mmCIF file of N, CA, C and O in Angstrom:
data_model
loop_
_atom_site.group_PDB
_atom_site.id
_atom_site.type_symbol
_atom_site.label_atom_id
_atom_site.label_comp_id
_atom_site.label_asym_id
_atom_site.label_seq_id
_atom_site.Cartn_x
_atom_site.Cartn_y
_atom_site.Cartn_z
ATOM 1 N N UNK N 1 -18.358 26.270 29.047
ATOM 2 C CA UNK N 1 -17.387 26.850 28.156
ATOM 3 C C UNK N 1 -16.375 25.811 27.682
ATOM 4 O O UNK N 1 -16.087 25.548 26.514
ATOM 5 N N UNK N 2 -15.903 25.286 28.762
ATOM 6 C CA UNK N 2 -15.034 23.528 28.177
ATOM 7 C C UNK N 2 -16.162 23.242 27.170
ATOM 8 O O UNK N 2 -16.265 23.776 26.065
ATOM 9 N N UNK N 3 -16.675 22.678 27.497
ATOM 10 C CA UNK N 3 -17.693 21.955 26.368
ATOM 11 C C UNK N 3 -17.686 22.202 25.166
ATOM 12 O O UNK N 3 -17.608 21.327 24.304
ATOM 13 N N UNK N 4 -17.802 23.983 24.836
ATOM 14 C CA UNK N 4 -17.590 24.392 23.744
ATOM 15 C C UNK N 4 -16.115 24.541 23.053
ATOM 16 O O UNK N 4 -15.934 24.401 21.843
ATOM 17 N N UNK N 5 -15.484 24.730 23.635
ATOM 18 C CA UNK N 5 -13.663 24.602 23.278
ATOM 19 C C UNK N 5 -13.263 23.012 22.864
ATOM 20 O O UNK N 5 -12.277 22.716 22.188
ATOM 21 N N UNK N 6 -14.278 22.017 23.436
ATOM 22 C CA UNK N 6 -13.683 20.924 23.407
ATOM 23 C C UNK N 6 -14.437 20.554 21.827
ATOM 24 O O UNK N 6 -13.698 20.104 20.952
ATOM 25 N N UNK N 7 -15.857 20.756 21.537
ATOM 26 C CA UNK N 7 -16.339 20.303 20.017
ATOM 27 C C UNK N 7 -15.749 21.405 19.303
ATOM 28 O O UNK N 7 -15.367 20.969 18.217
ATOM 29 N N UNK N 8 -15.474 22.752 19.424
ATOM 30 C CA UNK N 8 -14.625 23.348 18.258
ATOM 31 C C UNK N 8 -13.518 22.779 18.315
ATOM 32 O O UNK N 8 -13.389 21.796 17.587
ATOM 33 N N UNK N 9 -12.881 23.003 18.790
ATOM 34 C CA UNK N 9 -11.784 21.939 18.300
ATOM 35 C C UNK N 9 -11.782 20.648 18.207
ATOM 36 O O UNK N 9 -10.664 20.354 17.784
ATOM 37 N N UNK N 10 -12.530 19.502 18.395
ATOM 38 C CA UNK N 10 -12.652 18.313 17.384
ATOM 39 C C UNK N 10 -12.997 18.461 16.496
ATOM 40 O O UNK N 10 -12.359 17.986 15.557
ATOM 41 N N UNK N 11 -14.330 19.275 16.217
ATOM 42 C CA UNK N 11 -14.605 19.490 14.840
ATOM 43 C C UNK N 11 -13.478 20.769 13.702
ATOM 44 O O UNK N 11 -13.877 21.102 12.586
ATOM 45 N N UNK N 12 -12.656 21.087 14.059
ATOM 46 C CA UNK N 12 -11.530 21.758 13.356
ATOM 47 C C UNK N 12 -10.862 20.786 12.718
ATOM 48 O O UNK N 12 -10.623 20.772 11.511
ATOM 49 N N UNK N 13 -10.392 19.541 13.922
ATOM 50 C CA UNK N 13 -9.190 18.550 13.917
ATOM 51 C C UNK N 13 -9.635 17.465 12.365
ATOM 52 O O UNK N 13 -8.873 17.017 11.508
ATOM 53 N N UNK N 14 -11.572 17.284 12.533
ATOM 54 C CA UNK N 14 -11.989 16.463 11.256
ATOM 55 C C UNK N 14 -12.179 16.949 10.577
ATOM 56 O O UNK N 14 -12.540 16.300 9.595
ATOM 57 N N UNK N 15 -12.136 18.405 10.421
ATOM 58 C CA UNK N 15 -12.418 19.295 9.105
ATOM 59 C C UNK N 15 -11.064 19.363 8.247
ATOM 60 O O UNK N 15 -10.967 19.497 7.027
ATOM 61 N N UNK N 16 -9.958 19.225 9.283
ATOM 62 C CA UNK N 16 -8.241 19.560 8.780
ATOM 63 C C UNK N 16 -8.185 18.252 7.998
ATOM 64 O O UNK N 16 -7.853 18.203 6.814
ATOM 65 N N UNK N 17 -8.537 17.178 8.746
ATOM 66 C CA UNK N 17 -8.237 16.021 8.266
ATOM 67 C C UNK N 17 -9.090 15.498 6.959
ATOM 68 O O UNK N 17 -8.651 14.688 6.143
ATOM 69 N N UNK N 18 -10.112 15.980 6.923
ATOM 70 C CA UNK N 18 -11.233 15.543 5.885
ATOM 71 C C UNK N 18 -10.413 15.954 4.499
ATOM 72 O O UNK N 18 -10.293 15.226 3.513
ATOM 73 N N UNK N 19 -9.717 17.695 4.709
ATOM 74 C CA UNK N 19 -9.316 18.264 3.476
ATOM 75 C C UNK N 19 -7.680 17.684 3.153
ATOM 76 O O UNK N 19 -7.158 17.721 2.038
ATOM 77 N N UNK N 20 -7.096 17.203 4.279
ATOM 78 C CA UNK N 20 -5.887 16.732 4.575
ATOM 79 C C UNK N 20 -5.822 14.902 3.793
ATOM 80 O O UNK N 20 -4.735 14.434 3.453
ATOM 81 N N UNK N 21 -7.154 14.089 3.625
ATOM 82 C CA UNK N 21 -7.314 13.385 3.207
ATOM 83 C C UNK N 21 -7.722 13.458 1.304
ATOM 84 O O UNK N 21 -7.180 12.763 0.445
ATOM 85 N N UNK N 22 -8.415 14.127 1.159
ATOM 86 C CA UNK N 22 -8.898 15.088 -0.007
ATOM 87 C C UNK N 22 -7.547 15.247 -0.506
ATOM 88 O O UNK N 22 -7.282 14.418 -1.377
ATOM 89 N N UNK N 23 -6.859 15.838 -0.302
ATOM 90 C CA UNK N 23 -5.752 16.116 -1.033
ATOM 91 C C UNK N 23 -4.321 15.068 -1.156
ATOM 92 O O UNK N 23 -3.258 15.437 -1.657
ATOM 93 N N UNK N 24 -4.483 14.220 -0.797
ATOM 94 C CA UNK N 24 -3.976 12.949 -0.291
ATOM 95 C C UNK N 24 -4.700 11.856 -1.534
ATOM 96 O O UNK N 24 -3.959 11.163 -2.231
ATOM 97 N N UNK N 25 -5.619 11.833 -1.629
ATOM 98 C CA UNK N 25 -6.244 11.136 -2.124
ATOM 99 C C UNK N 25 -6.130 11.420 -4.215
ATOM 100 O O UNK N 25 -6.010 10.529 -5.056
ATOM 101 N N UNK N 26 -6.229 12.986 -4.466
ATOM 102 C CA UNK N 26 -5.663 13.888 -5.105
ATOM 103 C C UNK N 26 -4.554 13.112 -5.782
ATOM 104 O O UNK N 26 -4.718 12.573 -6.876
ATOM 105 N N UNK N 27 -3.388 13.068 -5.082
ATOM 106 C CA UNK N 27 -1.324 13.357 -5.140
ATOM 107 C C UNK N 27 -1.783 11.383 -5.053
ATOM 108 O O UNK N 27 -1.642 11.657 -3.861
ATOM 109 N N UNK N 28 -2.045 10.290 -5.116
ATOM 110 C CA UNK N 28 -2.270 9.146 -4.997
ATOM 111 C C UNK N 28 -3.179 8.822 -6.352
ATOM 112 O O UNK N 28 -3.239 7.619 -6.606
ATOM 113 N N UNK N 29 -3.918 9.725 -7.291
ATOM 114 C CA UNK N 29 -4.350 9.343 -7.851
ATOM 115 C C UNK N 29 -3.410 9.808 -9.331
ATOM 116 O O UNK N 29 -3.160 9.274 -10.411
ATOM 117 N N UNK N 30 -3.161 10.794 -8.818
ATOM 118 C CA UNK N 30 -2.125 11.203 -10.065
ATOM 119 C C UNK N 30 -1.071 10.720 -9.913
ATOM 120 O O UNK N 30 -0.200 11.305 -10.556
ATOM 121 N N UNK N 31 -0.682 9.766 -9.251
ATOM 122 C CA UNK N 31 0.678 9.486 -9.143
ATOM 123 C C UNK N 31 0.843 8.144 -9.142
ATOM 124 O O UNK N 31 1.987 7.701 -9.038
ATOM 125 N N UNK N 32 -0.279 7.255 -9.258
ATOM 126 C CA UNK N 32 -0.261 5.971 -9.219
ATOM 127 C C UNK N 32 -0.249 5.149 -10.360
ATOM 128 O O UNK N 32 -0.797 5.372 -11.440
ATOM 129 N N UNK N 33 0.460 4.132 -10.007
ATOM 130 C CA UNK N 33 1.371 3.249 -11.532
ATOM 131 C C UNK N 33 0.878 1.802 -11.377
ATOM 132 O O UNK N 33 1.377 1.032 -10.556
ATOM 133 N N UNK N 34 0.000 1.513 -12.100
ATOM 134 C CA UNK N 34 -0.647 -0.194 -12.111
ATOM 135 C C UNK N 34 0.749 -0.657 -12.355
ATOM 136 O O UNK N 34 1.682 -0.157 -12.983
ATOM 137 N N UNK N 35 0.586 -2.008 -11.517
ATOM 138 C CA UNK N 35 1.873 -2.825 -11.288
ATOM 139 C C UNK N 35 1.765 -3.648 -13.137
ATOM 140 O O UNK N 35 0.713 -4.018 -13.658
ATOM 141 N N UNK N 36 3.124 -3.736 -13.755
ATOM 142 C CA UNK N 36 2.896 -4.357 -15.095
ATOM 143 C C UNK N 36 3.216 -5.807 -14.799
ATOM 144 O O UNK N 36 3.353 -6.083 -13.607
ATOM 145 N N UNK N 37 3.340 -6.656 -15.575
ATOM 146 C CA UNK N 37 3.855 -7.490 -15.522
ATOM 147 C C UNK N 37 5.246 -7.823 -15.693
ATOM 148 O O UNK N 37 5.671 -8.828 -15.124
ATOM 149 N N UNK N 38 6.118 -7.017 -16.496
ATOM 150 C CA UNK N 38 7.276 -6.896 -16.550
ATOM 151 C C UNK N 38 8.166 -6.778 -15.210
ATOM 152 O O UNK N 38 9.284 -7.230 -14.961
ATOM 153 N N UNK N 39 7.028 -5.800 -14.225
ATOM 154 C CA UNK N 39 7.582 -4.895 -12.968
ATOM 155 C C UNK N 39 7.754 -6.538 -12.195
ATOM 156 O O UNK N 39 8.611 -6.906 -11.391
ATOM 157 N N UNK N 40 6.841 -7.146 -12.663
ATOM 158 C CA UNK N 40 6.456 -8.478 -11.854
ATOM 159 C C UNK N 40 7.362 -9.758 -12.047
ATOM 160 O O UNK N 40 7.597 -10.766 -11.381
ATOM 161 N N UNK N 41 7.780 -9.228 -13.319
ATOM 162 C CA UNK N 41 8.979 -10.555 -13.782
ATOM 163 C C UNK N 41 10.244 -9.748 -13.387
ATOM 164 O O UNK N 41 11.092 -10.527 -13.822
ATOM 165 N N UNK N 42 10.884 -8.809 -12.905
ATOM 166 C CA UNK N 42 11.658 -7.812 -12.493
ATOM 167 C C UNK N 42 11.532 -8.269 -10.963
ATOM 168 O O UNK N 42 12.492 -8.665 -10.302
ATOM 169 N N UNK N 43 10.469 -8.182 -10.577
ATOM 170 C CA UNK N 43 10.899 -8.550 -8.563
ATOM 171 C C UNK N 43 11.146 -10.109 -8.539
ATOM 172 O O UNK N 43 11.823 -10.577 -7.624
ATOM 173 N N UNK N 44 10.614 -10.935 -9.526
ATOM 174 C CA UNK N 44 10.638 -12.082 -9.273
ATOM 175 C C UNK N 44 12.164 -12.736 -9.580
ATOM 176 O O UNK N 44 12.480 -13.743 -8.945
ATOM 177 N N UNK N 45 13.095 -12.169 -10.543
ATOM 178 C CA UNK N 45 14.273 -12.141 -11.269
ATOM 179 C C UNK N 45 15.054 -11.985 -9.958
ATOM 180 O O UNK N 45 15.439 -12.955 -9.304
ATOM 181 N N UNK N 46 15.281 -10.611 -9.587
ATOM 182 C CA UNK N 46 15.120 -9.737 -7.800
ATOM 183 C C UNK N 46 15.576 -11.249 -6.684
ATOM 184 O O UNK N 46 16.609 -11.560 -6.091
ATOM 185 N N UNK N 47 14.279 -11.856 -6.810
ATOM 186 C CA UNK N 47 13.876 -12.510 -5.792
ATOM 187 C C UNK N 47 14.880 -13.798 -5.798
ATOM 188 O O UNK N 47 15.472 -14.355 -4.873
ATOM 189 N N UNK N 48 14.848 -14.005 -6.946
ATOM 190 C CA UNK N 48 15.923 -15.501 -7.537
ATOM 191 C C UNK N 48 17.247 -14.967 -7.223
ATOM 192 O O UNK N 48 17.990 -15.854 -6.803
ATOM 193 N N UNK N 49 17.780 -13.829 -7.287
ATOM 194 C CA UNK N 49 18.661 -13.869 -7.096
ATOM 195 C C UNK N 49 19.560 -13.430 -5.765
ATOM 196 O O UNK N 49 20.760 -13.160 -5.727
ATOM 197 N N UNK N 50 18.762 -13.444 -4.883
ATOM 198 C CA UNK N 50 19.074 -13.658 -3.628
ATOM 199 C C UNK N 50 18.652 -15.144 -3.000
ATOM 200 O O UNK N 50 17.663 -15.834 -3.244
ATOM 201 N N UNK N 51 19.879 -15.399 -2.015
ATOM 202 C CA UNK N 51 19.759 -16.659 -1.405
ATOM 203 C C UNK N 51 19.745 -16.708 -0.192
ATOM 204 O O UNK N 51 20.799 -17.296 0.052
ATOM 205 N N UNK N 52 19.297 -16.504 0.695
ATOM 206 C CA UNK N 52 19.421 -16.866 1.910
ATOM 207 C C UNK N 52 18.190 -17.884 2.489
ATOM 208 O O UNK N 52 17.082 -17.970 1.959
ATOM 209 N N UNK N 53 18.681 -18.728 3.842
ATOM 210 C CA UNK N 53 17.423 -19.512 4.049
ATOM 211 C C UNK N 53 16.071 -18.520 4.556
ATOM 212 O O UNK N 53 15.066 -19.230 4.574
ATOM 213 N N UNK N 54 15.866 -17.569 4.833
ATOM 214 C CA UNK N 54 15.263 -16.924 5.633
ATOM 215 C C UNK N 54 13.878 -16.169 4.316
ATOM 216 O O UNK N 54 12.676 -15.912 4.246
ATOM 217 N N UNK N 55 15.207 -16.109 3.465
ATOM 218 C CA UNK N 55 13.922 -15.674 2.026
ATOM 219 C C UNK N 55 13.696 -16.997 2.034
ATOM 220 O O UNK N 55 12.709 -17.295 2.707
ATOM 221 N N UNK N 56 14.219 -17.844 1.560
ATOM 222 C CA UNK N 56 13.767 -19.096 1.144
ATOM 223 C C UNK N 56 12.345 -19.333 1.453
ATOM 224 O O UNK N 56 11.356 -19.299 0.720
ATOM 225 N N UNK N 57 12.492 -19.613 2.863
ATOM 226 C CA UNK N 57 11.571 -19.779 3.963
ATOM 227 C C UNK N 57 9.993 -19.153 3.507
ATOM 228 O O UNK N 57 8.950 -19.805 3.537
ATOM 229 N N UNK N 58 10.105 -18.058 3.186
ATOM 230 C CA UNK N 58 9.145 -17.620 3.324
ATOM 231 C C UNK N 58 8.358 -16.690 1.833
ATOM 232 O O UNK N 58 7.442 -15.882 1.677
ATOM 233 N N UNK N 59 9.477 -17.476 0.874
ATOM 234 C CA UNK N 59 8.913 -18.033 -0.502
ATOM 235 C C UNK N 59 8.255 -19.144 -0.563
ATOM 236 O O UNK N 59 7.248 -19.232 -1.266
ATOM 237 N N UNK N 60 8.722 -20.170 0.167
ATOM 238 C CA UNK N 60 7.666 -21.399 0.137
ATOM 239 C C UNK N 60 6.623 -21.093 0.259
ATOM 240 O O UNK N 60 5.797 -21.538 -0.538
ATOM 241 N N UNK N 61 6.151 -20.066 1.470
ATOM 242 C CA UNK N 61 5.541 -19.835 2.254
ATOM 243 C C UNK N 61 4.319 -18.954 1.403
ATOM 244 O O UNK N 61 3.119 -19.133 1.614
ATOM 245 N N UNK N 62 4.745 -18.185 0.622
ATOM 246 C CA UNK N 62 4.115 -17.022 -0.042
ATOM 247 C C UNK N 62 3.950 -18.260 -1.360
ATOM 248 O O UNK N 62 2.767 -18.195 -1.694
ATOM 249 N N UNK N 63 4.582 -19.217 -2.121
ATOM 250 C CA UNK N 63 3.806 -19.810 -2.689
ATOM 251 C C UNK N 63 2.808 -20.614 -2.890
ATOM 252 O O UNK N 63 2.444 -20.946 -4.018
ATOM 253 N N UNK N 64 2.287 -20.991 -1.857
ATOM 254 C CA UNK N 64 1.552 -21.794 -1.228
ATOM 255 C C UNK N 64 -0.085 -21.097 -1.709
ATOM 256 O O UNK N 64 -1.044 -21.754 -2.113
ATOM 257 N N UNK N 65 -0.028 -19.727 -1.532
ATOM 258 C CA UNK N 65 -0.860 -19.022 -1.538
ATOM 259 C C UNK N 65 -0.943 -18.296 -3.355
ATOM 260 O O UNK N 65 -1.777 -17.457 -3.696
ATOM 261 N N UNK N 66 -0.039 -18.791 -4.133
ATOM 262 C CA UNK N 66 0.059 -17.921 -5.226
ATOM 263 C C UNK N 66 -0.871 -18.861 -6.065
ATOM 264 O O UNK N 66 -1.100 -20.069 -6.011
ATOM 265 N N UNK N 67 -1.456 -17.524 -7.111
ATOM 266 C CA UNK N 67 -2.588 -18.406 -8.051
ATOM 267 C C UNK N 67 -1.834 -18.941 -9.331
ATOM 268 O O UNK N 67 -0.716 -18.571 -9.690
ATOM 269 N N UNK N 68 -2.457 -19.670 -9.821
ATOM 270 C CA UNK N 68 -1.233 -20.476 -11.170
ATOM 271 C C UNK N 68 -2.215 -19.561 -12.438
ATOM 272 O O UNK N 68 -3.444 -19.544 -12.505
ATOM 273 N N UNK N 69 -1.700 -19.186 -12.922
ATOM 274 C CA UNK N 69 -1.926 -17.581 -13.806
ATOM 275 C C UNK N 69 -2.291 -18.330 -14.953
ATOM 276 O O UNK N 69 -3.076 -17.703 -15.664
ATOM 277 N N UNK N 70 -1.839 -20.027 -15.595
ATOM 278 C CA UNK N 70 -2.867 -20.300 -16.659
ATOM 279 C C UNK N 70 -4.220 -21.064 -16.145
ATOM 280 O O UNK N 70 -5.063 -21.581 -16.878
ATOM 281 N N UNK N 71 -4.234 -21.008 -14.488
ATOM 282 C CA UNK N 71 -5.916 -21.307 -14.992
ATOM 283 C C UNK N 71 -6.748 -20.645 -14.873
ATOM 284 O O UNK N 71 -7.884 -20.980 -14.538
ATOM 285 N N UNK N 72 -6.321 -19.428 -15.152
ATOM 286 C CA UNK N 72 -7.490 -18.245 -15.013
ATOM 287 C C UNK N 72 -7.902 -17.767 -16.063
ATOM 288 O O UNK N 72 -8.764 -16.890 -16.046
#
Protein backbone atom coordinates (compact mmCIF):
# COMPACT_ATOMS: atom_id res chain seq x y z
CA UNK A 1 0.00 0.00 0.00
CA UNK A 2 3.18 2.45 0.68
CA UNK A 3 4.22 1.58 -2.63
CA UNK A 4 1.16 2.73 -4.09
CA UNK A 5 0.79 6.14 -2.10
CA UNK A 6 4.36 6.67 -2.81
CA UNK A 7 4.06 6.53 -7.15
CA UNK A 8 0.63 8.39 -6.86
CA UNK A 9 1.97 10.91 -5.46
CA UNK A 10 5.22 11.33 -7.47
CA UNK A 11 3.41 10.98 -10.34
CA UNK A 12 0.79 13.92 -9.21
CA UNK A 13 4.01 16.04 -8.09
CA UNK A 14 5.31 15.62 -12.26
CA UNK A 15 2.01 16.01 -13.58
CA UNK A 16 1.62 19.53 -11.32
CA UNK A 17 4.88 20.42 -12.48
CA UNK A 18 4.72 19.41 -16.20
CA UNK A 19 1.43 21.86 -16.37
CA UNK A 20 3.17 24.28 -13.83
CA UNK A 21 6.03 24.45 -16.46
CA UNK A 22 3.52 24.70 -19.53
CA UNK A 23 2.23 27.65 -18.26
CA UNK A 24 5.46 29.20 -17.32
CA UNK A 25 6.72 28.70 -20.47
CA UNK A 26 3.25 30.38 -21.86
CA UNK A 27 3.71 34.00 -19.46
CA UNK A 28 7.81 33.87 -20.81
CA UNK A 29 6.86 33.76 -24.22
CA UNK A 30 4.44 36.49 -24.23
CA UNK A 31 6.32 38.53 -22.24
CA UNK A 32 9.69 38.40 -23.61
CA UNK A 33 11.66 41.48 -25.05
CA UNK A 34 14.83 40.75 -27.43
CA UNK A 35 17.56 42.77 -25.87
CA UNK A 36 17.98 46.00 -28.57
CA UNK A 37 20.87 47.54 -29.02
CA UNK A 38 19.99 50.79 -27.68
CA UNK A 39 19.04 48.69 -24.28
CA UNK A 40 22.80 47.75 -24.85
CA UNK A 41 24.25 51.23 -25.32
CA UNK A 42 21.94 52.21 -22.14
CA UNK A 43 23.73 49.51 -19.68
CA UNK A 44 26.93 50.29 -21.16
CA UNK A 45 26.41 54.36 -20.59
CA UNK A 46 25.04 52.69 -16.87
CA UNK A 47 28.27 51.02 -16.63
CA UNK A 48 30.65 54.16 -17.44
CA UNK A 49 29.17 55.86 -15.13
CA UNK A 50 29.91 54.21 -12.14
CA UNK A 51 33.40 54.01 -10.65
CA UNK A 52 34.51 51.91 -8.31
CA UNK A 53 37.66 49.53 -8.39
CA UNK A 54 35.63 46.46 -7.86
CA UNK A 55 33.45 47.19 -11.19
CA UNK A 56 36.50 48.14 -12.71
CA UNK A 57 37.95 44.89 -11.95
CA UNK A 58 35.72 42.92 -13.40
CA UNK A 59 35.07 44.96 -16.61
CA UNK A 60 38.50 44.15 -17.57
CA UNK A 61 37.59 40.98 -16.83
CA UNK A 62 34.27 40.65 -18.85
CA UNK A 63 36.23 42.35 -21.70
CA UNK A 64 38.56 40.04 -22.31
CA UNK A 65 35.83 37.80 -23.37
CA UNK A 66 33.76 40.43 -25.47
CA UNK A 67 33.48 39.96 -29.34
CA UNK A 68 34.60 43.16 -31.42
CA UNK A 69 31.10 43.60 -33.26
CA UNK A 70 32.95 44.90 -36.62
CA UNK A 71 34.40 41.66 -37.33
CA UNK A 72 31.46 39.88 -37.61
Amino acid sequence: MQDVILLVSTSAIFIFGYFLMKKLDVFLENNFEPITQNQITQIALWRDSKKSPVVDFFIGCLNKFAVDQSQM
